[in-house]
Structures are given as C-alpha cells and as structure tokens.
Coordinates of C-alpha atoms and ligand atoms in Angstrom, one line a residue:
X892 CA 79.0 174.0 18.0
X893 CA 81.6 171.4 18.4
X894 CA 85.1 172.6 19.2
X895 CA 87.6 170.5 17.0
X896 CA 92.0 170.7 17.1
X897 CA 93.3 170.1 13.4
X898 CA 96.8 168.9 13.3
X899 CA 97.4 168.2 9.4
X900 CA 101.0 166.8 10.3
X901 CA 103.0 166.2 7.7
X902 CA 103.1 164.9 4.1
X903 CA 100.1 164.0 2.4
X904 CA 98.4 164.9 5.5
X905 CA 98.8 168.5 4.7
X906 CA 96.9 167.6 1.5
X907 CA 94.2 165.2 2.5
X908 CA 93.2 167.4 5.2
X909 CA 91.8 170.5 4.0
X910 CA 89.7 168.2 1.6
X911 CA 88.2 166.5 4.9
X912 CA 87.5 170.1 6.4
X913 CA 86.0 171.5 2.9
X914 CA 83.8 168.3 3.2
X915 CA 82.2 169.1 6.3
X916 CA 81.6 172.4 6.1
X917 CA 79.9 171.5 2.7
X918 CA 77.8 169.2 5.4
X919 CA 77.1 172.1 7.0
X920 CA 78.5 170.6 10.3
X921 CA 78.7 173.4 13.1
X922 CA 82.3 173.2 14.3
X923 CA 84.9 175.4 15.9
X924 CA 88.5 174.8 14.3
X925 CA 91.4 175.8 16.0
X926 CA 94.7 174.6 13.4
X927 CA 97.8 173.1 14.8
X928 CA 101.1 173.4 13.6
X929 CA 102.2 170.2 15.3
X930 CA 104.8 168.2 13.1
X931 CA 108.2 167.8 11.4
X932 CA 108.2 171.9 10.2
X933 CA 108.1 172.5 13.8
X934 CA 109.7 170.5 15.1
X935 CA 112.6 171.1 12.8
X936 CA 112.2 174.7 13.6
X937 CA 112.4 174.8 17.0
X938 CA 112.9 171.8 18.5
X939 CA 109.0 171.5 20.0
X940 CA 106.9 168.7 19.2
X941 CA 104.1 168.7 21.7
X942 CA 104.2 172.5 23.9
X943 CA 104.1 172.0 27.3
X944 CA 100.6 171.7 28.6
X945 CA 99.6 170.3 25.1
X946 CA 97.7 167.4 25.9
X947 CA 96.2 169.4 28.9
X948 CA 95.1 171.9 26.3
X949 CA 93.7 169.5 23.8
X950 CA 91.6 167.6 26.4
X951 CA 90.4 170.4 28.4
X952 CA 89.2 173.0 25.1
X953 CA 88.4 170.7 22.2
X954 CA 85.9 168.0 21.7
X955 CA 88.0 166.3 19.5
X956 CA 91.2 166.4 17.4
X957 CA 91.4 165.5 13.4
X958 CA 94.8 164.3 12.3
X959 CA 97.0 163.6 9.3
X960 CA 100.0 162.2 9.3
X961 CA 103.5 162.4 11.1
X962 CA 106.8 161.0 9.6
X963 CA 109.3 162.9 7.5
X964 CA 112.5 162.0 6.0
X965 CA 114.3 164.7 7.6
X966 CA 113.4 163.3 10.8
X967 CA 115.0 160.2 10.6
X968 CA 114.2 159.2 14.5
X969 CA 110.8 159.6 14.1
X970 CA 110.7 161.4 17.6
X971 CA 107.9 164.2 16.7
X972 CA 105.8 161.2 15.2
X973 CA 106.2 159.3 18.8
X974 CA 105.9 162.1 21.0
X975 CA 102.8 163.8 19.0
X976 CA 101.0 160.8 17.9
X977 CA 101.7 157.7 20.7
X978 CA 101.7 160.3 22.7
X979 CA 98.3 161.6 22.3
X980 CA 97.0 158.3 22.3
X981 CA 99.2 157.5 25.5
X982 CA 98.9 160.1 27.8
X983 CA 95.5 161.4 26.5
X984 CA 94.6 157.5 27.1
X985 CA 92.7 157.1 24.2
X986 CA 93.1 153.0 24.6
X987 CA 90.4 152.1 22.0
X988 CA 91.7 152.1 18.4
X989 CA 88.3 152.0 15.8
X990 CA 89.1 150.8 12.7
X991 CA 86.1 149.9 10.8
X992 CA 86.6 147.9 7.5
X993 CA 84.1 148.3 4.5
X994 CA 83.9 147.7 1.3
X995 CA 82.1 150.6 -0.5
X996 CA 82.8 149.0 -4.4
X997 CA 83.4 145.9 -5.0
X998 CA 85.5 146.9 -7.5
X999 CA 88.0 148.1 -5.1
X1000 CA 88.7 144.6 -3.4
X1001 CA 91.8 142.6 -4.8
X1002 CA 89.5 139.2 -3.9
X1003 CA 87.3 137.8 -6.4
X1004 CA 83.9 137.7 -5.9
X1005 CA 83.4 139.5 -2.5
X1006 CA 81.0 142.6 -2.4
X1007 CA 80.6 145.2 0.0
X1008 CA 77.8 143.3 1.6
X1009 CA 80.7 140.4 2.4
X1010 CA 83.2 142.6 4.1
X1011 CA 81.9 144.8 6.8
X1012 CA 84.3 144.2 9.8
X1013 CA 85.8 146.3 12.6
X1014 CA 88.9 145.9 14.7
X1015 CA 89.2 147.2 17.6
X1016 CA 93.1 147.8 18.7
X1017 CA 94.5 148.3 22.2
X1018 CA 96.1 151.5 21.9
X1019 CA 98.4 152.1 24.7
X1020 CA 99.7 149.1 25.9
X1021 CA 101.8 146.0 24.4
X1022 CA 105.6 147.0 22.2
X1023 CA 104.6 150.9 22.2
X1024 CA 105.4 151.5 25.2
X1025 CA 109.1 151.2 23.9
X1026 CA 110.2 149.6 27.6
X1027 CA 113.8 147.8 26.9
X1028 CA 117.1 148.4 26.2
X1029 CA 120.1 148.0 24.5
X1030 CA 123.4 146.5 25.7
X1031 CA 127.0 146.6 24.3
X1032 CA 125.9 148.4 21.5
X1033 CA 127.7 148.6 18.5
X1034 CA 128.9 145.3 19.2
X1035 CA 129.1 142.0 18.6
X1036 CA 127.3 140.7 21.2
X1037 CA 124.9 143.6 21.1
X1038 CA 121.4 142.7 22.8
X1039 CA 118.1 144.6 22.1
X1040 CA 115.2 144.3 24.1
X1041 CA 111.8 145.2 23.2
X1042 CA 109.3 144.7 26.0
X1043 CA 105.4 143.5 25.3
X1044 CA 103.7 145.6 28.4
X1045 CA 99.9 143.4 29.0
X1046 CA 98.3 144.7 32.1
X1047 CA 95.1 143.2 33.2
X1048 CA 93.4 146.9 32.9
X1049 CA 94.4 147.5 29.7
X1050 CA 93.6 144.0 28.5
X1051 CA 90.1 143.9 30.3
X1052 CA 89.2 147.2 29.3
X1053 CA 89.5 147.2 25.6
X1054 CA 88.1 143.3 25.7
X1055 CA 85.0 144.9 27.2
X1056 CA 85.1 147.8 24.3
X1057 CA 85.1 145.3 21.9
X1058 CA 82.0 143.4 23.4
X1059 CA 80.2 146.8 24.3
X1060 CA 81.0 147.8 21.2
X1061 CA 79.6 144.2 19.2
X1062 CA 76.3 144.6 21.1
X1063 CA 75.8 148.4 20.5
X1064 CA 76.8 148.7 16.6
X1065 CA 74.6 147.2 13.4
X1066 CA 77.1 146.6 10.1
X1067 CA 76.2 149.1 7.8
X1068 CA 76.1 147.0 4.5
X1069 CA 74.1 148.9 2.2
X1070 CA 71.9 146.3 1.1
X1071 CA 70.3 146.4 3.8
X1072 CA 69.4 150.0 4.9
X1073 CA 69.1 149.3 8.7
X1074 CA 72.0 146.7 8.7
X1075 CA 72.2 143.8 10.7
X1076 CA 73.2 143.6 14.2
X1077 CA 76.7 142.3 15.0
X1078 CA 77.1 139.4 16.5
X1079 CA 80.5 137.8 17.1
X1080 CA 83.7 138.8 18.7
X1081 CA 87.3 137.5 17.7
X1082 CA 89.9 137.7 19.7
X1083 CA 93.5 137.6 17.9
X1084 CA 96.5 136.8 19.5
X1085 CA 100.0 134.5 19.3
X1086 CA 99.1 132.8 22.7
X1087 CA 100.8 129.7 21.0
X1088 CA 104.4 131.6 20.9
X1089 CA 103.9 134.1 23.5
X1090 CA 102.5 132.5 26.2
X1091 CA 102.7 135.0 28.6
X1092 CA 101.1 137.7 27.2
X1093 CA 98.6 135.2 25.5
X1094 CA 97.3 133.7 28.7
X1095 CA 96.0 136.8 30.1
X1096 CA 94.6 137.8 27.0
X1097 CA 93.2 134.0 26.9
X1098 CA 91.6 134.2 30.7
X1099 CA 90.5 138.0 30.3
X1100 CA 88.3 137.0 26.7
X1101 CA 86.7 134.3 28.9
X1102 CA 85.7 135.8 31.6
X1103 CA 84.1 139.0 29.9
X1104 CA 82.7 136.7 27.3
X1105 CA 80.7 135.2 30.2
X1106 CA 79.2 138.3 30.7
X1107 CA 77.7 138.1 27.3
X1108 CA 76.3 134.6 27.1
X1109 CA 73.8 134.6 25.0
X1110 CA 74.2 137.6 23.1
X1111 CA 77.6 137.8 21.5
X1112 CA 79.4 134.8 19.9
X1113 CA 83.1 134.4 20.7
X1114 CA 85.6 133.0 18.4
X1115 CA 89.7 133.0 18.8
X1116 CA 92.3 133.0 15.5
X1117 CA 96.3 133.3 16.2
X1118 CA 97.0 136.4 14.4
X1119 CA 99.0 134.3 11.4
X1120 CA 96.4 132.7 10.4
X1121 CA 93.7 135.5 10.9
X1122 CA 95.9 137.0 7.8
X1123 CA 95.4 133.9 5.5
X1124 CA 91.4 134.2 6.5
X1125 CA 91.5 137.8 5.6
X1126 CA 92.8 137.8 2.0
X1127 CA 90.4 134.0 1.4
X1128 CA 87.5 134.6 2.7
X1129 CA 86.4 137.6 5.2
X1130 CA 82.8 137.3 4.6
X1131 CA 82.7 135.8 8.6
X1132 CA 84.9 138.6 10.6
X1133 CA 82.7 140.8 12.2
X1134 CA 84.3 142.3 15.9
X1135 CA 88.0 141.8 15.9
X1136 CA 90.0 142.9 19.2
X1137 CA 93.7 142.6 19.3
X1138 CA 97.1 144.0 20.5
X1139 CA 98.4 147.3 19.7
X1140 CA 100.8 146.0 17.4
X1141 CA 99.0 142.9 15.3
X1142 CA 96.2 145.8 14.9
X1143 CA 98.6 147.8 13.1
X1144 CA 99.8 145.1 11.1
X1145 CA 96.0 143.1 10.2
X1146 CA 94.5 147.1 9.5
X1147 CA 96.9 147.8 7.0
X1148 CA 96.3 144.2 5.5
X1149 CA 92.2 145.1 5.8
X1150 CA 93.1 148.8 3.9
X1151 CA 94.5 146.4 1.3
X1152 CA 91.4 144.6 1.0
X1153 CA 89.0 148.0 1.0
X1154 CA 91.0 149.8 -2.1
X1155 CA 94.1 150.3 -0.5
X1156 CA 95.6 153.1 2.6
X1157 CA 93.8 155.8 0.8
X1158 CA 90.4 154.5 2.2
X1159 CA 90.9 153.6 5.5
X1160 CA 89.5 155.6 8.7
X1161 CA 89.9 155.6 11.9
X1162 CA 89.3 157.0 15.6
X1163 CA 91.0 156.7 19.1
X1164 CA 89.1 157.1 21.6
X1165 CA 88.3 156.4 26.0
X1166 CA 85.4 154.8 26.2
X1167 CA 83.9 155.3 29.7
X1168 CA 86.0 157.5 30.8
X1169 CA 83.7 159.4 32.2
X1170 CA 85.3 162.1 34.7
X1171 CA 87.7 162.8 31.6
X1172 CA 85.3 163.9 29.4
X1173 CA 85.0 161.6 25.9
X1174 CA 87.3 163.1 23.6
X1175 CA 88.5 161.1 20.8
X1176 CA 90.7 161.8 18.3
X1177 CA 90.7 161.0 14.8
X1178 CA 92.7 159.8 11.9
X1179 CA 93.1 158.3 8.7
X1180 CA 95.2 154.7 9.0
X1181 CA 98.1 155.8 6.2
X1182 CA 100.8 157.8 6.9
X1183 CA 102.5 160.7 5.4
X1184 CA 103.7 158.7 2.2
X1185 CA 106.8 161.4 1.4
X1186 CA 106.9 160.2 -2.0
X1187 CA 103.6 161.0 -3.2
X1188 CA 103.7 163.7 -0.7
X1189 CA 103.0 167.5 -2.7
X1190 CA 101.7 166.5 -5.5
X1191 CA 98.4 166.4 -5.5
X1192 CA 97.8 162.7 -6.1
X1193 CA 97.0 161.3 -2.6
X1194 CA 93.8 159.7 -1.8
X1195 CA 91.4 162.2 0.4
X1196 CA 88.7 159.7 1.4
X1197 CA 90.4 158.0 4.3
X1198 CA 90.7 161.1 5.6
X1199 CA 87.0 162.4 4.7
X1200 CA 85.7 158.9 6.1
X1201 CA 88.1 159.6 9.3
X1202 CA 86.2 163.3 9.1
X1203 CA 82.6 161.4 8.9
X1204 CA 83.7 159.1 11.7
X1205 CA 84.1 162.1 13.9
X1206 CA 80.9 164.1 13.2
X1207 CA 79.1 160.6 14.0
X1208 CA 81.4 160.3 17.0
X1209 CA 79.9 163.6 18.2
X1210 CA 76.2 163.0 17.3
X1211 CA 76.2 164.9 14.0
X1212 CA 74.6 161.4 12.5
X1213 CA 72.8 162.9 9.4
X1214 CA 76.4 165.0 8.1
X1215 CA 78.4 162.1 8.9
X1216 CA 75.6 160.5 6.9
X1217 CA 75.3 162.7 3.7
X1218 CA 79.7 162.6 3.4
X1219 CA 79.8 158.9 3.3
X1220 CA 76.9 158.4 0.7
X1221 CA 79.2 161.1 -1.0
X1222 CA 81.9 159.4 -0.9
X1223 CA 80.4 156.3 -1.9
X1224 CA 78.8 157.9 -5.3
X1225 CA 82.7 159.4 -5.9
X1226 CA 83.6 155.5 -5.9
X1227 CA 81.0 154.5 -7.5
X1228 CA 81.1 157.2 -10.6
X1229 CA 85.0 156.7 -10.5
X1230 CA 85.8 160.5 -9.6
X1231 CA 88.2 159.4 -7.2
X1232 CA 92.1 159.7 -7.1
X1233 CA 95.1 157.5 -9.2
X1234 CA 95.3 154.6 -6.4
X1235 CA 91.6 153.6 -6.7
X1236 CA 91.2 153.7 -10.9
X1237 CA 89.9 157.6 -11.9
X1238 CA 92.0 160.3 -13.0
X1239 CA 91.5 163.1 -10.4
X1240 CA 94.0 165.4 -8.5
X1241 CA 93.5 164.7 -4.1
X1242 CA 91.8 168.7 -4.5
X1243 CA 89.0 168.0 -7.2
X1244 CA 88.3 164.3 -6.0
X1245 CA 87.6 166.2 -2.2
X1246 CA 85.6 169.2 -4.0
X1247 CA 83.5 166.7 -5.7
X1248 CA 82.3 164.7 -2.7
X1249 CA 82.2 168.6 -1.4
X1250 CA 80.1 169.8 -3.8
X1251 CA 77.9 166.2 -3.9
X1252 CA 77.5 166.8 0.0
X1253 CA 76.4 170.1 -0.3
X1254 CA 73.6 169.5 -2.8
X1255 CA 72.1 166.9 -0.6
Ligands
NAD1355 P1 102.2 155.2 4.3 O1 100.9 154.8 4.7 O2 102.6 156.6 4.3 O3 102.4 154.7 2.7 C1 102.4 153.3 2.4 C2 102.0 153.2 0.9 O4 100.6 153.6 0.7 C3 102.8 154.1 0.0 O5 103.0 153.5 -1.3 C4 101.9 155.3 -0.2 O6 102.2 156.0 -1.4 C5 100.5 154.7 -0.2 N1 99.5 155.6 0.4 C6 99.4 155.9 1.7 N2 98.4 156.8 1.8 C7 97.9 157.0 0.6 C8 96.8 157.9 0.1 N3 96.1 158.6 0.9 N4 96.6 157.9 -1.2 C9 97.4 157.1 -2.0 N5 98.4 156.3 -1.6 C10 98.6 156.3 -0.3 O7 103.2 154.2 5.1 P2 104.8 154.2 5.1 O8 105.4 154.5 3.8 O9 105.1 153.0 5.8 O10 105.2 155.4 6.1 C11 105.6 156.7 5.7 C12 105.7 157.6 6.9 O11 104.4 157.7 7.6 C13 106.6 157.0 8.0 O12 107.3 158.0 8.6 C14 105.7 156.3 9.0 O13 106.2 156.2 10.3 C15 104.5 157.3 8.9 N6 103.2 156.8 9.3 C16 102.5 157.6 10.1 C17 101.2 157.2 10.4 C18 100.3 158.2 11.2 O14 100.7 159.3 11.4 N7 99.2 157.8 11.6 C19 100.7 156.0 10.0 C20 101.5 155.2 9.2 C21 102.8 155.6 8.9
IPM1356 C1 99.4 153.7 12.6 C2 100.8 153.9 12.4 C3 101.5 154.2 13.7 C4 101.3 152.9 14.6 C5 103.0 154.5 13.6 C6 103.2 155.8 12.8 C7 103.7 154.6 14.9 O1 101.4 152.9 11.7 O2 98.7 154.6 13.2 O3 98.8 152.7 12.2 O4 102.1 152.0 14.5 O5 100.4 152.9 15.3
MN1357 MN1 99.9 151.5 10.9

C-alpha cells in the first residue's frame, strides 16, 4: 500500500484528475489517497495556500503527491501557484524535473514524417535553482527610470547534482520505443545552455558537464546546443535528442515546445523528484506539464492523458511497473482508436476519454 497526497488544484486540474485516479484503481494499483484542497478556492477563502507544517506533513506521511494545476484568474498574483507549487519543489527540494518526451501516434506530431520510434527524449530540468528563486528587486517603481532585477541563482550543488541526474539517469533508463519491446539503451547526454550571452552562469554549467562527463568516458556520449538553436533542432529533426539537462527556466520553455511536438499540453507528463536524497526519504511528486487552462476549464473538454501518463509515471516511480505498464498501453490504444479528447482529433468529453482507458485497463 502506497500512501499518495492528491492536490487537484485548480481548473482543468480538477477535471483531469479524477480521470488519472479512476485509471489506477482500474489498474488495481494498491494506494492510500488522502485529497487536498490546496489551491485558488482556498486560498480565496481563507487566505491559506500551504498550512503550516504542510511540506512537513507531505514528506513525512505520503510516498508521493499527484498534482493538477494552479493558476486562476481571480488570483491575479499567482501567489498560491508560487507558494504551493515552487514551493513544493523548493523547500521539499525535489531538484530533478522528469519530463519524458514520446511520441505514442505519429499522427499526433505536427512534423512530417517522424514516428514514435524517432522521438523518444527526456529532459531533465533543474528545479530549484536559476530565475525561480525570484531574488531581485525593483527600484523607483512606477517611474521612469524604473529598474527590475531578476537574478539567475547557479550554485555549484545545484548545477553538479542535476548534471549527475541526468548522467545517472542516461546510463540507468532504455527508450521505450515500441518497436522494439525491450528498447534501446540511452546513450547521449545534451547539455543546453546560453553560455554564449550569459557567461556567467554558462561557465559553471560548461566546467561542471565536463568534469562529470569524465566520470562517464566511455559509456555516455556528451553533446552541447545553446538553448536557441536546440529549438530549431527540435521542430527539424529530433530523431537524435536523447538525455537533455538544462536550467529551470529553458526546461520550461523547450518542454512546452516538446508537448507541442507529442500532440500538444494534453499529453505531456511529468515528475519532480530528489534523487539520492537518501536520509529524506525519495518522495517525488508528480504532475502533468499544462496548467489550469481557465478557458477550457469546466467543460469537460480537457485532455486527461497528461495527467493519466503523469499517474503511470508515479506507480512506476514506486515500483508498481506492471500498472504503470497496462495504463500506458491503455492510453496508447485510446490514441490509437481515436477515443481521445477535441485537442488530439476524436470527439470525446475529458470523463468518457478517462473511463475508456479505465475500463481498457481494467480488462487487461
Ligand atoms: P496552459 O497549459 O494552462 O494552457 C496553454 C494552452 O494549452 C491553452 O490553449 C489550453 O487550453 C491548452 N491546454 C492545456 N492543457 C490542456 C489539456 N489538458 N487539454 C487540452 N488543452 C489543454 O498554460 P497557460 O494558459 O499559459 O496558463 C494558464 C494558467 O496555468 C496560468 O495561471 C499559469 O501560471 C498556470 N500554469 C500552471 C502550471 C502548473 O500548475 N503546473 C503549469 C503551466 C501553467
Ligand atoms: C510548469 C509551469 C510552472 C513553471 C509555472 C506555473 C510557475 O509552467 O510547471 O511548467 O514555470 O515551472
Ligand atoms: Mn511550464
């Protein structure tokens, strides 16, 4: 029995979901839930966004925590989002952001040509470092000569420790193509950066990829892209990216750009988790890449799968292989058979596409 925190959040997170949790019971996936009501409502309501002792609570009683979405119009400073979401992956210090890239149809790529066999990537984000810290300030605001500074925090922990990830993480995972059962092992690690503008920053990343690369010398291939024209490879030809690591803030922008290229947000999954943190305990947290997307939000249109892939991603995360297993080849059959959602071509609501990958799931 694995103990698991649900915080649906907002929007189309408190759509998508209860189609991810319907999906893994259907797996038969032994799990504890304990629900959440972290998010705008509250927030609005009485001011809380993360109880004191919430972090201490998540990381001492669960295993791990499935999330939705924060961000709501009537929120307009996006504080709950900061303080709930950066700050589980801050102060939890969940520095390594998983976002794996497939393509389950080819159908669903915008690029001519390329089948799921060509684009099987994973980046690998630093998650607690770099503009999200939201060090800086303001001065003479309101004015002319208003100044805003936005600091880009690098430290040589951080830096080393999700560079290592990524390696670890390269010699430890197979792609998963599915034309070829066992898939291939990885073999390549990219390191993206803007070394060329910001030198600073760029050097230590630059020094830090060498050095643990040499740890890895005949094992793992290295390779190095600035993060502009790592965008122009991704939309021509990804067939090559295999391990990408990167700053907190180009892996937001290049994963977004990679949902783009696997269907769109709705497919996208993704964990954040501590690697090696071992007095801590392993506790990661999980969570579809899109947000709350208020204007779809409530009307039963949104696209579950990110979220049931996100769901998949956790059971694997916490040995449950085989469920994590039967809900992707689920979800893959939904895509394949079009019984999927607006965004990706079929015609079904974001409750009937989850209860058919629910009731595929629970007749395998
Ligand atoms: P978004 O991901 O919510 O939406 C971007 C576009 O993708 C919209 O057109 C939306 O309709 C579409 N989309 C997203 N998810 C979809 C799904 N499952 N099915 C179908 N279409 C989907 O990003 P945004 O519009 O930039 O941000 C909206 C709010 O969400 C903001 O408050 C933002 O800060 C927040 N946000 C939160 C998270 C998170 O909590 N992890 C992530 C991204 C954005
Ligand atoms: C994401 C989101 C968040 C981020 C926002 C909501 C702060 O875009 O998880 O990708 O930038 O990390
Ligand atoms: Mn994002």
């Amino acid at each position: 029995m694995k103990r698991i925190a649900v915080i649906a959040g907002d929007g189309i997170g408190k759509e998508v979901i209860p189609q991810a949790l319907m999906v893994m019971q259907a797996a038969g996936a032994d799990l504890a839930l304990t629900h959440f009501d972290w998010g705008a409502d509250r927030y609005l309501a009485d001011k809380i966004t993360v109880p004191p002792d919430g972090f201490a609570a998540l990381a001492r009683d669960f295993d791990a925590i499935l999330v939705g979405a924060f961000g709501d119009p009537r929120v307009p400073s996006n504080i709950h989002a900061k303080e709930i979401l950066l700050g589980m992956r801050c102060k939890m210090d969940l520095y390594a952001n998983v976002r794996p890239v497939r393509l389950l149809d080819a159908s669903l790529c915008p690029l001519k040509g390329v089948e799921p066999k060509d684009l099987d990537f994973v980046v690998i984000r630093e998650n607690t470092e770099g503009v999200y810290g939201d060090l800086g300030g303001v001065f003479k605001r309101g004015t002319p000569d208003e100044v805003a500074i936005q600091e880009d925090v690098n430290t040589r922990k951080g830096v080393e420790r999700i560079i290592r990830y990524a390696f670890e993480y390269c010699a430890s995972h197979r792609k998963l193509d599915d034309s070829n059962v066992n898939g291939s092992p990885r073999q390549r690690v990219l390191m993206c950066d803007k070394s060329n503008a910001m030198t600073h920053a760029g050097s230590l990343w630059q020094r830090v990829f060498k050095e643990v690369a040499a740890e890895y010398p005949h094992q793992i291939e290295t390779q190095h892209m600035y993060v502009d024209a790592l965008c122009t490879q991704m939309v021509r030809d990804p067939r090559g990216l295999d391990v990408i690591v990167t700053n907190n803030m180009f892996g937001d922008i290049i994963t977004d750009l990679a949902a783009g290229l696997q269907g769109g947000l709705g497919m996208a999954a993704s964990g954040n988790l501590r690697p090696g943190h071992a007095s801590l305990g392993q506790i990661g947290m999980f969570e579809p890449v899109h947000g709350s997307a208020p204007p779809i939000a409530g009307k039963n249109i949104a696209n579950p799968f990110g979220a049931i892939l996100t769901a998949a991603m956790m059971l694997a995360h916490l040995g449950m292989s085989g469920e994590a297993q039967k809900i992707e080849a689920a979800v893959l059959e939904a895509v394949r058979q079009k019984k999927t959602t607006q965004d990706i071509g079929g015609t079904l609501g974001t409750r009937e596409a989850g209860e058919w990958v629910a009731e595929r799931v629970s007749h395998r």
